[in-house]
Coordinates of C-alpha atoms and ligand atoms in Angstrom, one line a residue:
M1 CA 112.6 163.6 65.5
K2 CA 111.8 160.2 67.0
V3 CA 109.4 158.2 64.9
C4 CA 107.5 155.0 65.9
V5 CA 106.6 152.5 63.2
V6 CA 103.9 150.2 64.3
G7 CA 104.0 146.7 62.8
G8 CA 106.4 143.8 62.3
G9 CA 106.5 142.9 58.6
G10 CA 108.6 143.8 55.5
R11 CA 106.6 147.0 54.9
E12 CA 107.4 148.3 58.4
H13 CA 111.1 147.3 58.0
A14 CA 111.2 149.3 54.7
L15 CA 109.5 152.3 56.4
A16 CA 112.0 152.1 59.3
L17 CA 115.0 152.1 56.9
A18 CA 113.6 155.0 54.8
L19 CA 112.7 157.0 57.9
A20 CA 116.1 156.3 59.5
R21 CA 117.7 158.5 56.8
T22 CA 116.6 161.5 58.9
A23 CA 115.1 160.2 62.2
E24 CA 115.6 157.9 65.1
V25 CA 113.2 155.0 64.6
V26 CA 111.6 152.6 67.0
L27 CA 109.5 149.7 65.8
T28 CA 106.8 148.1 67.8
P29 CA 106.7 145.1 67.8
G30 CA 109.1 144.9 64.8
S31 CA 111.2 141.7 65.0
P32 CA 114.6 141.2 66.6
G33 CA 116.3 141.0 63.2
M34 CA 115.3 144.6 62.4
A35 CA 117.1 146.1 65.3
G36 CA 120.4 147.7 64.2
S37 CA 120.0 146.4 60.7
C38 CA 121.1 149.8 59.5
R39 CA 124.5 149.1 61.1
G40 CA 124.9 146.2 58.8
D41 CA 124.7 143.3 61.3
R42 CA 126.0 140.4 59.3
E43 CA 122.9 138.2 59.5
A44 CA 120.3 140.8 60.3
G45 CA 120.1 143.0 57.3
A46 CA 121.6 145.3 54.8
P47 CA 125.0 146.9 55.1
L48 CA 123.8 150.4 54.6
A49 CA 126.3 152.0 52.3
G50 CA 125.3 149.8 49.3
S51 CA 121.7 149.2 50.4
A52 CA 118.5 150.0 48.5
F53 CA 117.5 152.5 51.1
G54 CA 120.7 154.5 51.6
G55 CA 121.4 157.1 54.2
P56 CA 123.3 156.8 57.5
G57 CA 120.3 155.6 59.5
E58 CA 122.2 154.1 62.5
R59 CA 119.3 154.3 64.8
I60 CA 116.6 151.6 64.5
S61 CA 115.5 149.8 67.6
V62 CA 112.6 147.5 68.5
T63 CA 110.4 147.4 71.5
G64 CA 107.8 145.1 72.9
A65 CA 105.9 148.1 74.4
P66 CA 102.4 148.8 73.1
P67 CA 102.4 151.8 70.8
E68 CA 100.5 154.0 73.3
E69 CA 103.5 153.6 75.6
V70 CA 106.2 154.4 73.1
D71 CA 107.9 157.8 73.5
A72 CA 107.9 159.2 70.0
E73 CA 106.6 162.4 68.3
L74 CA 105.4 160.8 65.0
F75 CA 103.7 157.4 64.6
V76 CA 103.4 155.6 61.3
I77 CA 100.9 152.7 61.5
G78 CA 101.5 149.9 59.1
P79 CA 98.8 147.2 59.4
E80 CA 95.2 147.9 58.7
A81 CA 93.9 146.0 61.7
H82 CA 95.3 148.6 64.1
L83 CA 93.7 151.4 62.1
V84 CA 90.3 149.7 62.0
D85 CA 90.7 149.1 65.7
G86 CA 91.1 152.9 66.4
L87 CA 94.8 153.0 67.3
A88 CA 95.2 156.3 65.4
D89 CA 92.4 157.8 67.4
R90 CA 93.9 156.7 70.7
L91 CA 97.3 158.1 69.8
R92 CA 95.8 161.4 68.6
S93 CA 93.8 161.8 71.8
D94 CA 97.2 161.7 73.5
R95 CA 98.4 164.6 71.2
R96 CA 100.7 162.5 69.1
L97 CA 101.2 163.1 65.3
V98 CA 99.9 160.0 63.4
V99 CA 100.1 158.8 59.8
G100 CA 97.0 156.7 59.5
P101 CA 93.3 157.4 59.5
G102 CA 91.0 157.1 62.6
A103 CA 88.6 154.2 62.8
D104 CA 86.1 156.2 60.7
G105 CA 88.4 156.5 57.7
A106 CA 89.8 153.0 58.2
R107 CA 86.3 151.6 57.4
L108 CA 87.3 152.1 53.8
E109 CA 89.4 149.0 54.1
G110 CA 87.6 147.4 57.1
S111 CA 84.4 147.1 55.1
K112 CA 84.5 146.5 51.3
A113 CA 80.7 147.2 51.3
F114 CA 81.3 150.7 52.8
M115 CA 84.1 151.3 50.4
K116 CA 82.1 150.4 47.3
E117 CA 79.1 152.5 48.5
L118 CA 81.4 155.5 49.0
L119 CA 83.0 155.0 45.6
A120 CA 79.5 154.9 44.0
E121 CA 78.5 158.0 45.9
A122 CA 81.6 159.8 44.8
G123 CA 81.2 158.7 41.2
V124 CA 84.6 156.9 41.1
P125 CA 84.9 154.4 38.3
S126 CA 84.8 150.8 39.8
A127 CA 83.3 147.4 39.1
R128 CA 79.5 146.8 39.2
F129 CA 78.7 145.2 42.5
G130 CA 76.1 144.0 45.0
V131 CA 76.4 143.5 48.8
F132 CA 74.7 140.4 50.3
D133 CA 74.1 138.7 53.6
D134 CA 71.8 136.2 51.9
L135 CA 73.1 133.3 49.7
G136 CA 70.0 133.2 47.5
E137 CA 70.3 136.9 46.6
A138 CA 74.0 136.5 46.0
R139 CA 73.4 133.6 43.6
E140 CA 70.9 135.7 41.7
L141 CA 73.4 138.5 41.0
L142 CA 76.1 135.9 40.1
R143 CA 73.7 134.3 37.6
S144 CA 73.0 137.7 36.0
L145 CA 76.7 138.6 35.4
P146 CA 78.7 137.4 32.4
G147 CA 81.7 136.3 34.4
P148 CA 84.5 136.2 35.4
Y149 CA 83.0 136.4 38.9
V150 CA 84.4 138.0 41.9
V151 CA 83.4 137.2 45.5
K152 CA 84.9 139.2 48.4
T153 CA 84.6 139.1 52.1
D154 CA 83.2 142.4 53.4
G155 CA 85.6 142.3 56.4
L156 CA 89.4 142.1 56.7
A157 CA 91.0 138.8 55.5
A158 CA 94.7 139.7 55.2
G159 CA 94.4 140.1 51.4
K160 CA 93.1 136.5 51.1
G161 CA 89.4 137.0 51.1
V162 CA 88.9 137.6 47.3
L163 CA 88.1 134.9 44.8
V164 CA 88.2 135.6 41.1
T165 CA 86.9 132.7 38.9
E166 CA 85.4 131.9 35.5
S167 CA 83.2 129.2 37.1
L168 CA 79.8 130.2 38.3
A169 CA 79.6 127.0 40.4
E170 CA 82.9 127.8 42.1
A171 CA 81.8 131.4 42.8
A172 CA 78.5 130.3 44.3
A173 CA 80.2 127.7 46.5
D174 CA 82.7 130.3 47.6
A175 CA 79.9 132.7 48.5
E176 CA 78.3 129.9 50.5
A177 CA 81.5 129.1 52.4
K178 CA 82.0 132.8 53.2
L179 CA 78.4 133.6 54.2
S180 CA 78.2 130.5 56.4
G181 CA 81.3 131.8 58.4
R182 CA 83.2 128.6 57.6
A183 CA 85.8 130.3 55.4
F184 CA 86.6 133.6 57.1
G185 CA 84.5 133.7 60.3
D186 CA 82.6 136.9 60.8
A187 CA 84.6 138.8 58.1
G188 CA 82.8 136.7 55.5
R189 CA 79.2 136.8 56.8
R190 CA 78.6 139.6 54.4
V191 CA 80.0 139.4 50.8
V192 CA 80.6 141.8 48.0
I193 CA 80.0 140.3 44.5
E194 CA 81.5 142.1 41.6
E195 CA 81.8 141.8 37.9
G196 CA 85.3 140.7 36.8
L197 CA 87.4 143.4 35.2
S198 CA 90.4 142.8 33.0
G199 CA 93.6 144.7 32.3
E200 CA 96.9 145.4 34.0
E201 CA 96.9 146.2 37.7
C202 CA 98.5 149.2 39.3
S203 CA 98.9 150.3 42.9
L204 CA 98.9 154.0 43.5
M205 CA 99.6 155.2 47.1
V206 CA 98.6 158.8 47.8
L207 CA 99.5 160.9 50.8
C208 CA 96.5 162.8 52.3
D209 CA 96.5 165.4 55.0
G210 CA 92.8 165.6 55.4
S211 CA 92.2 167.7 52.3
R212 CA 95.4 167.9 50.2
V213 CA 96.6 164.9 48.3
A214 CA 100.0 164.0 46.8
P215 CA 100.6 160.8 44.8
L216 CA 103.6 158.5 45.4
A217 CA 105.2 156.6 42.5
P218 CA 103.0 153.8 41.0
A219 CA 103.9 150.2 41.7
R220 CA 102.7 146.8 40.7
D221 CA 102.4 143.9 43.1
F222 CA 101.9 140.2 42.4
K223 CA 99.1 138.8 44.5
R224 CA 98.8 135.2 43.4
V225 CA 101.2 132.7 45.0
G226 CA 102.3 131.0 41.8
D227 CA 104.2 131.9 38.7
G228 CA 102.0 133.2 35.9
D229 CA 99.4 134.4 38.4
T230 CA 98.3 131.0 39.4
G231 CA 97.1 129.7 42.8
P232 CA 95.4 131.6 45.6
N233 CA 95.7 135.3 46.4
T234 CA 98.3 136.1 49.1
G235 CA 99.3 139.3 50.8
G236 CA 101.7 139.9 47.9
M237 CA 104.6 137.9 46.5
G238 CA 106.7 140.7 45.0
A239 CA 106.5 144.2 43.5
Y240 CA 108.3 146.6 41.2
S241 CA 108.3 150.4 40.5
P242 CA 108.2 152.4 38.3
L243 CA 105.7 151.2 35.7
S244 CA 106.6 152.4 32.2
E245 CA 103.0 152.5 31.1
V246 CA 101.8 154.6 34.1
G247 CA 103.2 158.1 33.5
D248 CA 102.4 161.4 35.0
D249 CA 99.3 161.9 32.8
L250 CA 97.7 158.7 33.9
V251 CA 98.5 159.4 37.6
G252 CA 97.0 162.9 37.2
H253 CA 93.9 161.4 35.6
V254 CA 93.5 158.8 38.5
M255 CA 93.9 161.7 41.0
E256 CA 91.2 163.6 39.3
V257 CA 88.6 160.8 38.8
A258 CA 89.4 158.4 41.7
V259 CA 91.2 160.1 44.5
E260 CA 90.0 163.7 44.8
P261 CA 86.3 162.7 44.6
L262 CA 86.8 160.1 47.3
V263 CA 88.5 162.6 49.6
G264 CA 85.6 165.0 49.0
A265 CA 83.2 162.2 50.0
L266 CA 85.2 161.4 53.1
R267 CA 85.1 165.1 54.0
R268 CA 81.4 165.4 53.5
R269 CA 81.0 162.6 56.1
G270 CA 83.2 164.6 58.5
I271 CA 86.2 162.3 58.1
D272 CA 89.5 164.0 58.5
Y273 CA 91.7 161.4 56.7
R274 CA 95.4 161.8 57.5
G275 CA 97.5 159.0 56.1
V276 CA 98.0 156.9 53.0
L277 CA 95.2 156.2 50.6
Y278 CA 96.2 153.2 48.5
A279 CA 94.2 152.8 45.3
G280 CA 94.3 149.3 43.8
L281 CA 93.5 150.0 40.1
M282 CA 92.7 147.9 37.1
L283 CA 93.8 149.7 33.9
T284 CA 90.8 148.6 31.7
D285 CA 90.1 149.5 28.1
E286 CA 87.5 152.0 29.4
G287 CA 90.2 153.6 31.6
P288 CA 91.4 153.0 35.2
K289 CA 88.9 151.5 37.6
V290 CA 89.3 151.2 41.3
L291 CA 89.4 147.6 42.6
E292 CA 89.9 148.6 46.2
Y293 CA 91.1 151.2 48.6
N294 CA 93.4 150.4 51.4
V295 CA 94.1 152.8 54.2
R296 CA 97.9 152.3 54.6
F297 CA 101.1 151.7 52.7
G298 CA 101.0 148.6 50.5
D299 CA 103.0 145.5 51.4
P300 CA 105.1 144.8 49.3
E301 CA 104.6 148.1 47.3
A302 CA 106.2 150.2 50.1
Q303 CA 109.3 148.1 49.7
V304 CA 109.8 149.3 46.1
V305 CA 108.4 152.9 46.3
L306 CA 110.2 154.0 49.4
P307 CA 113.8 153.3 48.1
R308 CA 113.0 155.5 45.1
F309 CA 111.7 158.3 47.4
E310 CA 114.0 161.4 47.3
D311 CA 114.0 164.0 50.1
D312 CA 113.0 163.6 53.7
L313 CA 110.3 161.0 54.3
T314 CA 110.1 161.9 58.0
G315 CA 109.4 165.5 57.1
I316 CA 106.7 164.8 54.6
L317 CA 105.0 162.3 56.8
A318 CA 105.0 164.8 59.6
E319 CA 103.3 167.3 57.2
V320 CA 100.6 164.6 56.5
A321 CA 100.0 163.9 60.2
S322 CA 99.8 167.6 61.1
G323 CA 97.4 168.5 58.2
R324 CA 99.9 170.7 56.5
L325 CA 101.0 168.8 53.4
R326 CA 103.1 171.2 51.3
S327 CA 105.9 169.1 49.8
E328 CA 105.7 167.3 46.5
P329 CA 107.0 163.8 46.8
R330 CA 109.9 163.3 44.3
F331 CA 111.2 159.9 43.1
S332 CA 114.5 158.9 41.5
K333 CA 114.5 157.5 38.0
K334 CA 116.0 154.2 39.4
A335 CA 114.0 151.0 39.4
A336 CA 113.2 148.8 42.4
V337 CA 112.2 145.2 42.5
C338 CA 111.1 143.2 45.6
V339 CA 110.9 139.4 45.7
V340 CA 109.1 137.9 48.7
L341 CA 110.6 134.7 50.1
A342 CA 107.8 132.7 51.8
S343 CA 107.4 129.6 53.8
G344 CA 106.2 126.4 52.2
G345 CA 102.4 126.1 52.7
Y346 CA 101.8 129.9 52.4
P347 CA 99.2 131.3 52.2
T348 CA 97.1 128.5 53.8
S349 CA 99.4 126.9 56.4
P350 CA 102.9 128.2 56.4
A351 CA 105.6 126.3 58.3
T352 CA 107.5 128.2 60.9
G353 CA 110.7 127.7 63.0
D354 CA 113.1 126.8 60.2
V355 CA 116.6 128.3 60.3
V356 CA 117.2 131.0 57.6
E357 CA 120.6 131.1 56.1
G358 CA 122.4 133.5 53.7
L359 CA 120.9 136.8 54.7
G360 CA 124.3 138.5 55.0
D361 CA 125.5 137.1 51.7
A362 CA 122.4 138.4 50.0
A363 CA 122.7 141.9 51.6
A364 CA 126.3 142.2 50.4
I365 CA 125.1 142.6 46.8
P366 CA 125.3 146.3 45.8
G367 CA 121.9 148.0 45.8
V368 CA 120.2 145.1 47.7
S369 CA 118.4 145.3 51.1
V370 CA 117.2 142.3 53.0
L371 CA 114.0 143.0 54.9
H372 CA 112.6 140.9 57.7
A373 CA 108.9 140.2 56.9
G374 CA 108.2 137.3 59.3
T375 CA 111.3 136.3 61.2
D376 CA 112.3 135.7 64.8
L377 CA 115.5 134.7 66.6
D378 CA 115.8 131.3 68.2
S379 CA 117.5 130.7 71.6
A380 CA 120.8 130.3 69.8
G381 CA 120.4 133.7 68.1
R382 CA 119.7 132.3 64.7
V383 CA 117.2 133.9 62.4
V384 CA 114.2 131.5 62.0
T385 CA 111.0 131.7 60.0
A386 CA 108.0 133.0 61.9
G387 CA 105.3 133.7 59.3
G388 CA 104.1 133.1 55.8
R389 CA 106.1 135.9 54.1
V390 CA 109.5 135.6 55.8
V391 CA 112.1 137.8 54.0
D392 CA 111.8 140.4 51.3
V393 CA 114.8 141.0 49.0
V394 CA 114.7 144.5 47.5
A395 CA 117.1 145.8 44.8
L396 CA 117.5 149.3 43.5
A397 CA 119.3 149.8 40.3
P398 CA 119.5 152.2 37.3
S399 CA 117.2 150.0 35.2
L400 CA 114.4 147.5 35.9
P401 CA 116.3 144.5 34.3
E402 CA 119.3 145.3 36.5
A403 CA 117.2 145.6 39.7
R404 CA 115.4 142.3 38.8
S405 CA 118.7 140.5 38.3
S406 CA 120.1 141.7 41.6
A407 CA 116.9 140.8 43.5
Y408 CA 117.0 137.3 42.1
E409 CA 120.7 137.0 42.8
A410 CA 120.0 137.9 46.4
A411 CA 117.1 135.4 46.6
A412 CA 119.4 132.6 45.3
R413 CA 121.8 133.3 48.3
I414 CA 119.0 132.8 50.9
H415 CA 117.6 129.4 51.9
W416 CA 115.6 127.5 54.4
K417 CA 113.7 124.2 54.3
G418 CA 110.7 124.6 52.1
M419 CA 111.3 128.2 51.0
I420 CA 109.2 129.3 48.1
F421 CA 109.2 132.4 45.8
R422 CA 107.9 133.5 42.5
R423 CA 110.4 133.4 39.6
D424 CA 108.4 135.9 37.4
I425 CA 108.3 139.1 39.5
A426 CA 108.8 142.0 37.0
A427 CA 109.7 139.5 34.3
E428 CA 107.5 140.9 31.6
A429 CA 108.3 144.5 32.4
A430 CA 112.0 143.8 32.5
A431 CA 111.8 142.1 29.1
R432 CA 110.0 145.1 27.7
G433 CA 112.7 147.3 29.2
T434 CA 115.5 145.3 27.7
A435 CA 113.7 145.2 24.3
A436 CA 113.2 149.0 24.4
E437 CA 116.9 149.5 25.2
A438 CA 117.9 147.2 22.4
A439 CA 115.6 149.2 20.0
A440 CA 117.1 152.4 21.2
R441 CA 120.6 151.1 20.5
G442 CA 119.4 150.5 16.9
T443 CA 119.6 146.7 17.1
A444 CA 116.6 144.5 16.3
E445 CA 117.5 142.1 19.0
G446 CA 115.7 141.9 22.3
P447 CA 114.8 139.0 24.5
E448 CA 111.7 137.1 23.9
R449 CA 108.7 138.3 25.8
Ligands
AMP1 P1 91.3 143.4 46.4 O1 91.7 142.9 47.8 O2 89.9 143.9 46.4 O3 92.2 144.3 45.7 O4 91.4 142.1 45.5 C1 92.5 141.3 45.4 C2 92.9 141.0 44.0 O5 91.7 140.3 43.4 C3 93.1 142.2 43.1 O6 94.4 142.7 43.1 C4 92.7 141.7 41.7 O7 93.8 140.9 41.2 C5 91.6 140.8 42.0 N1 90.3 141.5 41.9 C6 89.6 142.1 42.8 N2 88.5 142.7 42.3 C7 88.5 142.3 41.0 C8 87.5 142.6 39.9 N3 86.4 143.3 40.1 N4 87.9 142.1 38.7 C9 89.0 141.3 38.5 N5 89.9 141.1 39.5 C10 89.6 141.6 40.7
LIG2 N1 99.9 144.4 48.3 C1 98.6 144.5 48.6 C2 98.3 145.2 49.8 O1 99.2 145.8 50.5 O2 97.1 145.2 50.2

């Protein structure tokens, strides 16, 4: 089968590598470094035999053609903006199989107000909230909440439209900047104000064929730019999977209280949702609560969930797209860690055009794949930075501490002027894993948490 992956970031590169185990893959627009990376081009990506994604996968190409003009049977749409814009509808009207909801279902992510209202209607546990076009009313709700305060743009803001703060004054100023259009243009002219929830976060992506649902492995991403969860929210600075504290029981519970009721509510509105439902969850003392729903694979969550996926990804996504989901996704017991390497200035004003070195050396580490998240080739054929998130290193290994260590070894081999990355991706979980192993061996020693 020929599969077209729409998008040009690390998530789409991961999808292409995972699909290429069983399909011919064309990316649009992709980026030049992704083409043929399965063949192990020295600077372009992972030598496949030892990569995190495995499989033969010789056939990945990129094209500048718009998706509607790509000759493929199955389309997997990465970025939410295309879905909100109705790309899935246009492809379906041309009788193509598509993984991704139409514009009706994509409103779940395109409007946080719509999403919150649907969750309330479906009785899905979530933070208390209000939706405002008016600053005075927004301030009133803020004053009535205990804090921390959460202010979100209603519209799309590439993961950067959310402020969480302990300061009422900062929350009010942020609401004003959003509502005035200064901060996020039209996306912010309506805001959602929420009570702040606390707990560990978890991303659960679920396949949905319109009625049947099947969960993928849970993952955790790191949204803030700085170590120790400091600085502004980004698109995501790293991720890992599995999560030792999110087992099958908890996943089953989330499916029951958060996913199935939502799919019911979508169906009652006549929405035939075929694609990925991504639940961003807070594991609170009162149980899991939904922070947000996204309508596509997570980035960088896909980069750590897909390497663990066993079986034929192309086949199961074709089932999703054709409304005949029968297979149960299965995942290896291995662990995957992704560290995002970003340009200095990300997320506000990332520098571009700097030459990236060391990709081949990084990809030579067993179990490591190097994904192109925001790169281009210059006129001399060198890989250069072309976005905020530039390269993702992904490592798959028998345990989380090993995967983490390989990912950071790979990160250390890559450099460009001003490169930044977080040093604490999966650190706590890996320390817990090492401590648990030490305890199992009957020693009292473990690393400090
Ligand atoms: P969202 O795009 O809605 O997932 O928000 C981005 C990030 O902001 C989440 O991953 C959380 O870290 C944080 N966040 C969002 N909503 C809340 C909330 N109600 N309470 C605490 N943190 C939140
Ligand atoms: N990692 C967050 C997202 O994909 O929205």
